[in-house]
XYZ file of C-alpha atoms in Angstrom:
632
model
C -56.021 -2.411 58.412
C -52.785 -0.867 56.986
C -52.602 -0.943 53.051
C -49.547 -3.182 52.000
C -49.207 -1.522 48.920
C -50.303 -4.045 46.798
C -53.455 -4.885 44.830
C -55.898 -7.984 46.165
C -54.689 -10.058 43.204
C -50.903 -9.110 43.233
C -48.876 -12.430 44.559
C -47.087 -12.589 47.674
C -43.236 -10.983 47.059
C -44.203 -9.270 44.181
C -44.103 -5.407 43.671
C -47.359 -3.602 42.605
C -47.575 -3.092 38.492
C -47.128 0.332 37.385
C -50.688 1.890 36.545
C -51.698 1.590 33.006
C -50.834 4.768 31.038
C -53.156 5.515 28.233
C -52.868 4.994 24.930
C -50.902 7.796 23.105
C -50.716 8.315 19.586
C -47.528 10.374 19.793
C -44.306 8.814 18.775
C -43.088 5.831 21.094
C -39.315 6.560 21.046
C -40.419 10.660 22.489
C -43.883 11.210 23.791
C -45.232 14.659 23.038
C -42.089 15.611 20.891
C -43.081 16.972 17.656
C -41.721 14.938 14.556
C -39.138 16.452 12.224
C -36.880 13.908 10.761
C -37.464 11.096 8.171
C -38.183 8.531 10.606
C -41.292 10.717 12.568
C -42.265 11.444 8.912
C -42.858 7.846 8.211
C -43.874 6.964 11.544
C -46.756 9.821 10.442
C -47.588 8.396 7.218
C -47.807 4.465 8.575
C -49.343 4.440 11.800
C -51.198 8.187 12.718
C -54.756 7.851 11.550
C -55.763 9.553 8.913
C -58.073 11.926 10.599
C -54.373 12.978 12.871
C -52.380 12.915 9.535
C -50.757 16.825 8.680
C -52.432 17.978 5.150
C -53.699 13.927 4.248
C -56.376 15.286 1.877
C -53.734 17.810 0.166
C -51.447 14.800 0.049
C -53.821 12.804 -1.177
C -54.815 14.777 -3.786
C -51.605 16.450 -5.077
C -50.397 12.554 -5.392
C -53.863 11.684 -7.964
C -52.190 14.647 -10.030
C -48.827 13.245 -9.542
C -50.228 10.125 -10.878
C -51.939 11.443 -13.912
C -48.422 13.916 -14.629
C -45.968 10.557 -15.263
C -48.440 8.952 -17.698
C -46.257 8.436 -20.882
C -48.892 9.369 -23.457
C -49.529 12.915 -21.733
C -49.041 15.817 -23.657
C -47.159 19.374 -23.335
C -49.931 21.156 -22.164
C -51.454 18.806 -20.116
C -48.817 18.132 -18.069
C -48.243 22.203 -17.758
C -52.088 22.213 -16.266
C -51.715 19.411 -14.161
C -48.278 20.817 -12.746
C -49.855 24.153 -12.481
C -52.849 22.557 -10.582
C -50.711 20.957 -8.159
C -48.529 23.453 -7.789
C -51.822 25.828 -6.399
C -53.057 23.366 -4.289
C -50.113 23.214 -2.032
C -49.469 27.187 -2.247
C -47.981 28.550 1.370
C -47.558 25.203 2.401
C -44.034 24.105 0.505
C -42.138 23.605 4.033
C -45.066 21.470 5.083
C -44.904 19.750 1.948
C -41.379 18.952 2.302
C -41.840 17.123 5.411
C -43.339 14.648 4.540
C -41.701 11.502 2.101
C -44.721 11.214 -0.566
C -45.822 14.728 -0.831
C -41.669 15.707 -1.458
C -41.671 13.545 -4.347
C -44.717 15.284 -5.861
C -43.159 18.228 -4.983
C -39.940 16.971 -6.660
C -41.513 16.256 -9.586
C -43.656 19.959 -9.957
C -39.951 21.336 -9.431
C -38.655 19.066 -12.420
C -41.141 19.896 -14.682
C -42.637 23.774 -13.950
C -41.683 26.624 -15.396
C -39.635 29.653 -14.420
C -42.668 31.249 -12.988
C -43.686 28.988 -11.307
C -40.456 28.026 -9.408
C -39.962 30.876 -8.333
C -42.525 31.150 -5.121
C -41.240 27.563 -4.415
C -37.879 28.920 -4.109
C -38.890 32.042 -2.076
C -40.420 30.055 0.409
C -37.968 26.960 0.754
C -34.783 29.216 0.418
C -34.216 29.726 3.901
C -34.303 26.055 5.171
C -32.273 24.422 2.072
C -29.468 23.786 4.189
C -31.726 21.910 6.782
C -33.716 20.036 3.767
C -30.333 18.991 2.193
C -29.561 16.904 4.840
C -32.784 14.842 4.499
C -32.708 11.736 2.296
C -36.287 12.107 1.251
C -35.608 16.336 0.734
C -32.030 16.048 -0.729
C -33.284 14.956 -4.005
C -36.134 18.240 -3.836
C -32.732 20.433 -3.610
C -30.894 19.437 -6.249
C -33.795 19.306 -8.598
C -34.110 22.878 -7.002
C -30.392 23.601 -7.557
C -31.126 22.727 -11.127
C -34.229 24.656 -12.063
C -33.119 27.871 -9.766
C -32.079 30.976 -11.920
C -28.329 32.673 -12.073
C -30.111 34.778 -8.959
C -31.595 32.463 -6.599
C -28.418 30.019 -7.005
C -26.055 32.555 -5.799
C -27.949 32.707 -2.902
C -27.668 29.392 -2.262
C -24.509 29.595 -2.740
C -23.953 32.469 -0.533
C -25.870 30.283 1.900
C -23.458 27.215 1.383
C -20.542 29.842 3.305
C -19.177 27.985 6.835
C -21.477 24.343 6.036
C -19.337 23.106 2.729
C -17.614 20.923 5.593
C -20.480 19.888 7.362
C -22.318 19.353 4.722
C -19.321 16.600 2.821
C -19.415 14.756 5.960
C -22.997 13.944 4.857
C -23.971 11.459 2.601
C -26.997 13.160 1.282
C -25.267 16.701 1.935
C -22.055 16.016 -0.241
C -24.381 15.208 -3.318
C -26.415 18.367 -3.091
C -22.939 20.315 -2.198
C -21.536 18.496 -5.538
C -24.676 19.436 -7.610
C -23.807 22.685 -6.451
C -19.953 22.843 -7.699
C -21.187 21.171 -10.780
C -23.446 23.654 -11.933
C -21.097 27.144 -10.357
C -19.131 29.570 -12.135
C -15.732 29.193 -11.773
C -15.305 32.260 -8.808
C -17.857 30.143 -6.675
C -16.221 26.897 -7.545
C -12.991 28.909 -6.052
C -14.964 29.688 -3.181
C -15.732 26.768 -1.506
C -12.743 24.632 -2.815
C -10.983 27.626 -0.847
C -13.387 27.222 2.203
C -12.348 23.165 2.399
C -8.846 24.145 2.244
C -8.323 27.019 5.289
C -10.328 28.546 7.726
C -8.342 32.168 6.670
C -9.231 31.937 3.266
C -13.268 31.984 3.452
C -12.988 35.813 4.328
C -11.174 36.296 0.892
C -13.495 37.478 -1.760
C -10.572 39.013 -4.260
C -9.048 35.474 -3.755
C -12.122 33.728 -4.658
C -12.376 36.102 -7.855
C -8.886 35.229 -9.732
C -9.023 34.219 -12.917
C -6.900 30.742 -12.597
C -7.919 27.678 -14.757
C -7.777 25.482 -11.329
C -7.214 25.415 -7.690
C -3.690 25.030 -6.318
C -2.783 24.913 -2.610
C 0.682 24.933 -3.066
C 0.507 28.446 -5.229
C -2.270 29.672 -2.428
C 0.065 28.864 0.868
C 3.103 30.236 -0.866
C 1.265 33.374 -2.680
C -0.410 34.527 0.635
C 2.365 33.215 3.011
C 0.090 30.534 4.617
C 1.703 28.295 7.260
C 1.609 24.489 5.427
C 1.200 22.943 8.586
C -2.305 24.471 9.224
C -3.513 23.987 5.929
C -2.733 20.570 6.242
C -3.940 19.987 9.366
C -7.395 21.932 8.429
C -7.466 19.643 5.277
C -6.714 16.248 7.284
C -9.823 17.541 9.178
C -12.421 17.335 6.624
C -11.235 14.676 4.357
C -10.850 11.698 7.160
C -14.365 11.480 8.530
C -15.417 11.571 4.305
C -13.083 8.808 4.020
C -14.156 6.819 7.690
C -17.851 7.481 6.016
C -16.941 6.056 2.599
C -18.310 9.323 0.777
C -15.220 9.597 -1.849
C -17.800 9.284 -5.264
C -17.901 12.769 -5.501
C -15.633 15.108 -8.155
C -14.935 18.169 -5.265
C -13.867 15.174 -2.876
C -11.789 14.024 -5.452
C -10.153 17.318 -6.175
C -10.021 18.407 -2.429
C -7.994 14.958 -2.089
C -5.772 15.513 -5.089
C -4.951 18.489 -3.723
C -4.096 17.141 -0.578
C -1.649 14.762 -1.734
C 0.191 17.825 -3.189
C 1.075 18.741 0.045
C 0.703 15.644 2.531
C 4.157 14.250 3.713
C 4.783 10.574 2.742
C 2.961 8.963 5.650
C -0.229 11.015 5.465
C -0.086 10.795 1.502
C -0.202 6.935 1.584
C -2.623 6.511 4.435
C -5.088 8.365 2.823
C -4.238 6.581 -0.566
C -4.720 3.148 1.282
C -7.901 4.378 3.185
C -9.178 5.217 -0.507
C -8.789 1.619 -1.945
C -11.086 -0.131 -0.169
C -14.179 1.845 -0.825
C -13.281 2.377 -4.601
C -13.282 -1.135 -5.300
C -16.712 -1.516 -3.541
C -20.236 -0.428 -4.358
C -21.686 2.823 -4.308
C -23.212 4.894 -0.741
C -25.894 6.910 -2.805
C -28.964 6.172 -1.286
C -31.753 5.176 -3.330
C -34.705 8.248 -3.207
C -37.199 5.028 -3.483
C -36.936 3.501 -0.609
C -39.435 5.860 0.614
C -41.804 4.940 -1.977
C -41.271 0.696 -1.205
C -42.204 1.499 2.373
C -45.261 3.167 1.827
C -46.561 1.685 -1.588
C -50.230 2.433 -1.045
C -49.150 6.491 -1.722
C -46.662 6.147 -4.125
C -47.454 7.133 -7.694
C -47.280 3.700 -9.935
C -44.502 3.762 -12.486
C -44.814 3.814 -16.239
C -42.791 1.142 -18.428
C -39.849 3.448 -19.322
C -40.042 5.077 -15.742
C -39.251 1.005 -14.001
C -36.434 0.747 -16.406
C -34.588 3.862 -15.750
C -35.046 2.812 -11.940
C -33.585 0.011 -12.828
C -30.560 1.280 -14.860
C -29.965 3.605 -11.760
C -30.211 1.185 -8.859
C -27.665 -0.985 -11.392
C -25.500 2.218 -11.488
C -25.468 2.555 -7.589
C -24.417 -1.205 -7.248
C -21.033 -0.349 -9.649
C -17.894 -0.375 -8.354
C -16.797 3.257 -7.160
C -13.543 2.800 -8.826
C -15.691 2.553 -12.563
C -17.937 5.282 -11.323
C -15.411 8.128 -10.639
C -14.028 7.726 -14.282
C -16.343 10.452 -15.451
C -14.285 13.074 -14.037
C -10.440 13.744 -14.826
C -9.988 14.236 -10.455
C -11.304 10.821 -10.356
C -9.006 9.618 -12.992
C -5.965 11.128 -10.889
C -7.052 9.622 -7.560
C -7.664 6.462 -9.477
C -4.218 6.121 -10.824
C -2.382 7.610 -7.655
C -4.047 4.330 -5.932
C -2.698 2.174 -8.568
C 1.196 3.490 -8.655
C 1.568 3.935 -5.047
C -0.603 1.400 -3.326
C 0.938 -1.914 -2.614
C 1.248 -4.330 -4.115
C -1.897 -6.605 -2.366
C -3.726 -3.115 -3.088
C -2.854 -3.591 -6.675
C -3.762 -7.050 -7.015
C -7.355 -6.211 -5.245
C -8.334 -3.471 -7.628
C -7.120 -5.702 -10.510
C -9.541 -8.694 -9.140
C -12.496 -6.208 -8.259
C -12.339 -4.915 -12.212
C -13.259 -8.226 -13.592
C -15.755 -8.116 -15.843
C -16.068 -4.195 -16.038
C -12.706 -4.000 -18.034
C -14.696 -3.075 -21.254
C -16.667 -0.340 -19.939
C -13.449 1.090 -18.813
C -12.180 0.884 -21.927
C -14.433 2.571 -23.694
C -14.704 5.617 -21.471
C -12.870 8.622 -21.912
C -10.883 8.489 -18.550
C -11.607 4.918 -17.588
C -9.235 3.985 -20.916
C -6.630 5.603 -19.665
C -6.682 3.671 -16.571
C -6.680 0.455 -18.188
C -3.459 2.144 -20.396
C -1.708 2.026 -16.992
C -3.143 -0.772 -15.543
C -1.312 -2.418 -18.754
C 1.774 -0.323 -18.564
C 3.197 -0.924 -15.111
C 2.386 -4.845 -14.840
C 3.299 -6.496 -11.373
C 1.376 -9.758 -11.722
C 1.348 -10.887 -15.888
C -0.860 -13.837 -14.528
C -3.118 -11.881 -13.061
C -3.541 -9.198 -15.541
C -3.439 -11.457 -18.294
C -7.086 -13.458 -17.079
C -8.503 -9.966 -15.960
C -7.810 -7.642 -18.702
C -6.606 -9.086 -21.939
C -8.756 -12.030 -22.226
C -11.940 -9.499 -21.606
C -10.461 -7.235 -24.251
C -9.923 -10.167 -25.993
C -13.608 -10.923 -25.718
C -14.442 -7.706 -27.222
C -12.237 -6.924 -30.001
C -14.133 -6.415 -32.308
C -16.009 -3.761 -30.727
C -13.092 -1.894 -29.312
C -10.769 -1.606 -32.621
C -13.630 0.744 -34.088
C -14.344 2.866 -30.746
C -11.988 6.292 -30.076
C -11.409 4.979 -26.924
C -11.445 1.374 -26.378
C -8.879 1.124 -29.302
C -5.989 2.683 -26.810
C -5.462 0.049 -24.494
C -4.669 -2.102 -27.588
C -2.121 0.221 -29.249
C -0.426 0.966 -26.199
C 0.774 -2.165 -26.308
C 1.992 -1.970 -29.530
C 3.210 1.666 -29.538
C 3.248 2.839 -25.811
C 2.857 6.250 -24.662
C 2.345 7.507 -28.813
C 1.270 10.909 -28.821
C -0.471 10.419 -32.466
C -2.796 8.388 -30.651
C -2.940 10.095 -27.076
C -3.299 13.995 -26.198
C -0.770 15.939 -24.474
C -3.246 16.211 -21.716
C -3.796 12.004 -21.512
C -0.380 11.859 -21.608
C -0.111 14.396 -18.471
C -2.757 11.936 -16.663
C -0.455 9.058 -17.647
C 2.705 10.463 -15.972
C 0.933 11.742 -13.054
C 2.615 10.930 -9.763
C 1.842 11.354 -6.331
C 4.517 13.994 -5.051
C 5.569 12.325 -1.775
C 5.551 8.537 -1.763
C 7.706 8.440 -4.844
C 9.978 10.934 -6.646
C 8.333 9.042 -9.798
C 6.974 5.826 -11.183
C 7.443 5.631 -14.869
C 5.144 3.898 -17.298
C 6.522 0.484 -18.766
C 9.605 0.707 -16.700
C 10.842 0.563 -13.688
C 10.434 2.936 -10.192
C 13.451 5.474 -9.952
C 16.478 3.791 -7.302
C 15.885 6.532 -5.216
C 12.305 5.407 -4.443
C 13.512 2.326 -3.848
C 16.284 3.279 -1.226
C 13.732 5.410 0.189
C 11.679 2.479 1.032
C 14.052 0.247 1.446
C 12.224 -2.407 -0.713
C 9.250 -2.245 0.163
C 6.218 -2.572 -1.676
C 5.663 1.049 -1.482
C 7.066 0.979 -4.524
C 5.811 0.238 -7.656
C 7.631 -3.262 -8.649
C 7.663 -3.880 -12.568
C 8.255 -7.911 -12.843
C 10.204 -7.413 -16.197
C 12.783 -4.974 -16.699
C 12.200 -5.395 -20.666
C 8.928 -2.889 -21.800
C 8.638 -5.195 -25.072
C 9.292 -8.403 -23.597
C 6.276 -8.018 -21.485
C 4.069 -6.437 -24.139
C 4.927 -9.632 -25.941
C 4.015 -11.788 -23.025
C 0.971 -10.282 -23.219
C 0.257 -10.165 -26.738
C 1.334 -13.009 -28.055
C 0.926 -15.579 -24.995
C -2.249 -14.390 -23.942
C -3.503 -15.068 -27.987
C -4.731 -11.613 -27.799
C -2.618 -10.554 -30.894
C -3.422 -13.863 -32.674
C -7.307 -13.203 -32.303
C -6.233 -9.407 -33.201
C -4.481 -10.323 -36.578
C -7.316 -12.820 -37.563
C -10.085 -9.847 -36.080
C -8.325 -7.622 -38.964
C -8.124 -10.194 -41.926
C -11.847 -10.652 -41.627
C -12.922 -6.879 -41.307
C -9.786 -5.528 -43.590
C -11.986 -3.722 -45.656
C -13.906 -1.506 -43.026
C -11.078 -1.265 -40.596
C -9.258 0.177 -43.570
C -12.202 2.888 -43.933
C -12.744 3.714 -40.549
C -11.310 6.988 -38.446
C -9.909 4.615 -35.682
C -9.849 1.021 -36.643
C -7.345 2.047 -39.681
C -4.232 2.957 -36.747
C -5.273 -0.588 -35.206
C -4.514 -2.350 -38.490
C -1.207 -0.319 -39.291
C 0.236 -1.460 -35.652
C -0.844 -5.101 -36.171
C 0.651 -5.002 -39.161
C 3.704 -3.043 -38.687
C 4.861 -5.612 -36.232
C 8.327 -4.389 -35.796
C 8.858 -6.778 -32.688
C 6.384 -9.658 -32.302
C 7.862 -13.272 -33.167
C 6.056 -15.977 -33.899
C 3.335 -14.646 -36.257
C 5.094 -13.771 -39.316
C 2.842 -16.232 -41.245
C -0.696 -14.559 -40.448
C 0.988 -10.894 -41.053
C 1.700 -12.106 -44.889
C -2.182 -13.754 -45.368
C -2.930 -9.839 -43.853
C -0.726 -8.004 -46.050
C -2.706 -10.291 -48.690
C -5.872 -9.374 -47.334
C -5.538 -5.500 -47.510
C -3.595 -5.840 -51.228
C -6.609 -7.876 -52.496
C -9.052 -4.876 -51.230
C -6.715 -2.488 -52.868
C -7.174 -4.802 -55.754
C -10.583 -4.500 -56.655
C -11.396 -2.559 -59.483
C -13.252 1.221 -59.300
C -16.295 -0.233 -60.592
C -17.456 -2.120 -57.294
C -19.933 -0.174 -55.722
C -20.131 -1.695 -52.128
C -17.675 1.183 -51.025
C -15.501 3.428 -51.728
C -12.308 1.562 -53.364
C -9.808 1.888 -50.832
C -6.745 4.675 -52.689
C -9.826 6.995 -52.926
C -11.104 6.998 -49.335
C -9.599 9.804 -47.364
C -8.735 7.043 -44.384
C -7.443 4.316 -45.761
C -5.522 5.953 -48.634
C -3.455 7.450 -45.702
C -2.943 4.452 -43.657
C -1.894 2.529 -46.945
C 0.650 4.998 -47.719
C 1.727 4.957 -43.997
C 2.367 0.863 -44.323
C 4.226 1.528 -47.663
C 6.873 4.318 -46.227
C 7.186 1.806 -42.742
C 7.060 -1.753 -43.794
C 8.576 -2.885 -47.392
C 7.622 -6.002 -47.290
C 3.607 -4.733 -47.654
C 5.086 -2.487 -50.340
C 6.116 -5.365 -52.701
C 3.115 -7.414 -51.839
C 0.611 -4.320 -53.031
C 2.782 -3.398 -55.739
C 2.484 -6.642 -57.137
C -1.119 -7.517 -56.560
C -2.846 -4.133 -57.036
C -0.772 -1.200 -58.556
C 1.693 -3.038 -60.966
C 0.829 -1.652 -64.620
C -1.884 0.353 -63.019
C -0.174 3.412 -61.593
C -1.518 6.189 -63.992
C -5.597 4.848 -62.521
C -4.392 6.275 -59.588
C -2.153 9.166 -60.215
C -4.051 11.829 -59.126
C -6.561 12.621 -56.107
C -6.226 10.870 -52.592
C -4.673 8.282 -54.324
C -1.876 9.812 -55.651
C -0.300 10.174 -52.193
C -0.147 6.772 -51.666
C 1.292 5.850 -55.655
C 3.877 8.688 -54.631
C 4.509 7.057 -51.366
C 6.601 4.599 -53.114
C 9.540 6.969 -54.856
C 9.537 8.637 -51.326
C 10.137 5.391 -49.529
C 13.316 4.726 -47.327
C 14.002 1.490 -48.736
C 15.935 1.693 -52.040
C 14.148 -1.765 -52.976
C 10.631 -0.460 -52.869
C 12.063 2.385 -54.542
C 13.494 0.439 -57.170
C 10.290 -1.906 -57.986
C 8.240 1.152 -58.896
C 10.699 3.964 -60.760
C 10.441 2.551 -63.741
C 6.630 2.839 -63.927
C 6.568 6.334 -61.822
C 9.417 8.406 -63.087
C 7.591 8.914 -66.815
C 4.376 10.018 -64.866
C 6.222 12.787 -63.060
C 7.929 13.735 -65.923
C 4.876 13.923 -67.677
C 3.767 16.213 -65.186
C 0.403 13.838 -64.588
C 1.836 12.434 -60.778
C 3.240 15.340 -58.371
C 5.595 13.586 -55.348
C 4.763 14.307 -51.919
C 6.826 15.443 -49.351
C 7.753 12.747 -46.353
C 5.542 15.000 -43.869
C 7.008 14.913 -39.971
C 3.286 13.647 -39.206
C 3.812 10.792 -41.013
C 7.338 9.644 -39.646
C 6.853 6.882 -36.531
């Protein structure tokens, strides 16, 4: 009888079952295929036996030492033996090593921790597949830690090695960090190099272009110095920084300065679409992967974690979660590309970065660059409401923290003095004016856009839009009815005597009480004027500090309030120095006793002649010279 192809128990209408294939061990998404990438490694370390496991016994072992290396209580030399003992055990097998998650880690850490010597053969052997290993999230971290320990020698190789796959390598997320550990830690000639290799194809050839001795990189002085066409530069740029900016890899600082420099050239339309592509992943959180994810998917051969180790994990995975836009304040590029967002991105973009920044405010203001950014968040006000309940009350919240910090003081005396170059740097005040070429001719701090901009646009909000024409009429809105300078003045009364002593609080007193155009609060300026007179007041004898004409700070500032504001004149005349002037005639002192004959009000001058004029006759007071530094 003819077979009818199917099996005794197969139903009627029903095609025969494929045979059973037997069981495989090999990987289910590639039977046979050989595993090379982080998800065969883990498929490896879960579900292979351990009898079919590459090196288990090595791993197993060289993770013991691992163990035993991150106790806390370990000294010197026994962590040099146990690195040294690992580091022999898994001699002529580094590559192997590296393939798998929990062994790189231990490797990782031997690199962290060995010496010279010993990094070397780890070097030698892994040297020629670092490019391969750096885009691997469990490998990238073994390359930077690499990077870091490799001498002036072996990192020029890798750098060498980095030639043609700078590109590549940005438009990966673990790639771009090792690539940015890489600029970090270059001279300045290989810095040149591969910002040149990210800006034209024809310039990677160009070793003497590489080697000029210029501070920075700038495109527009390359194209016109070697008579490069702009349009292919541009278009060569466009290239590489869209699919970092479709990937949301913009955290690092030779992104930011390959963008900066692109808005140098960009026409108007490219310039603001990559300024509006830029917004959204600023003001969300950080694409670093975590290197422990690894380690939470196979816990049974991860090392356990001291005390101190679990809370720097912690304090990391809480520094990945932060807003990019707080993040890329570290670096002046990230400063630039921050602010470029802020003047020309409209107006919805504005308000979205503003919202995004609540609660972070005071770490920005006490960062070097992130300061300045709150300077001009402050400076070109669109929505009072809005910055008002996002940034003044938190650096209301704060006060008295910030008045005594170098940095989180500016925000406060730009509004009362804006844009004061006793209190800003020549280079701040660069970052503050900096403007995007295209979009805008210019967008000026605490005033309005240029009309030209404005025709340009036609309106729009491509424009920066200042709601109040008036600079101090919206410093006072925020000042005075957000109660931040009411909280200010009664901040100072209570701490007169230390804000009077310190480096930086002392200019934060001298604005709040200048108060040359604040209404409203004349009545608290007089109980401070008070306040500091009464310190003044107390006799040399006190010794809880330094009486306050001797200190080198506040024997300045006082003499400062004297020249500008008569009124405190006449109230410390009368309350501290009347009948007393000779006590004080000579050291730091004397400056501010002098202060008085040298003032430009003849009634201050008037209320202390007669007491000063025999003591520089006598020789015993010398008057000082009204110094340009000291003029407002």
């Amino acid at each position: 009888m003819p077979s009818s192809g199917r099996s005794p128990t197969t139903p009627p209408g029903r095609a025969a079952a494929a045979p059973r294939r037997s069981r495989s061990l090999s990987p289910p998404w590639k039977s046979g295929w050989q595993p090379r990438n982080v998800l065969n490694s883990l498929w490896q370390e879960i579900f292979l036996p351990e009898s079919r496991k590459p090196d288990y016994k090595l791993v197993k072992e060289i993770t013991v030492l691992c163990q035993k290396v991150r106790c806390c209580n370990l000294s010197g030399k026994e962590r040099s033996k146990l690195l040294t003992e690992a580091l022999r055990k898994m001699d002529g097998k580094y590559l192997e090593i590296a393939g798998s998650p929990v062994a790189a880690s231990v490797l990782k850490l031997c690199v962290q921790w060995c010496s010279q010597s010993e990094m070397d053969p780890v070097f030698v052997a892994l040297q020629p597949h670092l490019l391969d290993l750096s885009r691997n999230k469990d490998t990238g971290f073994l390359v930077n830690y690499i990077i870091k320990g490799a001498s002036k020698e072996q990192f020029a190789l890798f750098i060498s090695s980095l030639h043609g796959h700078v590109a590549s390598l940005l438009h990966h997320t673990i790639g771009a960090s090792v690539v940015d550990r890489a600029f970090h830690q270059a001279t300045r000639p290989q810095k040149r190099s591969l910002l040149l290799e990210l800006c034209s194809t024809e310039l990677q050839l160009s070793k003497d272009l590489a080697q000029e001795k210029q501070c920075r990189l700038s495109v527009l002085n390359i194209i016109s110095k070697h008579g490069l066409q702009k349009s292919s530069v541009l278009q060569h740029m466009t290239t590489i920084i869209q699919p970092v900016l479709e990937k949301g890899i913009v955290e690092y600082s030779i992104v930011h300065m390959v963008i900066s420099e692109y808005l140098t050239i960009a026409d108007k339309t490219s310039a603001l679409d990559v300024i509006r592509q830029l917004i959204p992943h600023l003001i969300q959180g950080s694409s670093v992967l975590d290197e422990d994810v690894i380690g939470q998917l196979i816990p049974h051969l991860t090392p356990t974690k001291s005390k101190a180790q679990k809370k720097r994990s912690k304090a990391k995975k809480k520094r990945s979660s932060e807003l990019l836009l707080i993040r890329i304040m570290q670096t002046k590029e990230g400063l630039k590309l921050g602010l470029a967002c802020l003047k020309h991105g409209l107006e919805k973009d504005r308000k979205r970065i503003i919202k995004s920044l609540k609660g972070h405010i005071r770490k920005l203001a006490l960062n070097d660059y992130g300061c300045l950014f709150v300077i001009c968040r402050l400076s070109i006000v669109d929505n009072t409401e809005l910055i008002t309940e996002v940034v003044v009350d938190e650096l209301t919240k704060h006060l008295k923290e910030l008045i005594f910090d170098k940095n989180g003081r500016r925000p406060l005396l730009q509004l009362f003095h804006p844009l004061c170059s006793r209190y800003l740097t020549p280079r701040e005040l660069f970052y503050l004016n900096y403007n995007v070429p295209s979009p805008v001719s210019k967008v000026n701090l605490d005033g309005e856009s240029d009309d030209v901009a404005d025709k340009e646009h036609g309106g729009s909000e491509d424009t920066l839009v200042v709601s109040d024409s008036n600079p101090i009429k919206r410093r006072q809105v925020l000042l005075v009815k957000s109660e931040l300078y009411e909280v200010l003045v009664e901040t100072c009364i209570e701490n007169v005597g230390e804000l009077l002593r310190a480096n930086f609080g002392k200019d934060v007193l001298y604005e709040v009480e200048k108060n040359n155009f604040l209404e409203g609060v004349t009545d608290r300026i007089h109980v401070l004027h008070n306040a500091i007179a009464c310190d003044a007041a107390r006799p040399r004898t006190d010794d809880v500090d330094e009486h306050a004409f001797d200190n080198y700070h506040s024997s300045r500032i006082i003499r400062r309030m004297v020249l500008d504001c008569p009124a405190f004149a006449a109230t410390l005349w009368k309350k501290a120095l009347e009948g007393k002037c000779k006590l004080y005639a000579d050291g730091f002192s004397s400056i501010m006793v002098a202060a008085y004959l040298e003032s430009p009000d003849s009634r201050v001058k008037d209320l202390a002649k007669a007491e000063l004029q025999p003591l520089i006759d006598g020789g015993i007071l010398k008057p000082q010279e009204h110094k340009a530094e000291e003029e407002k």
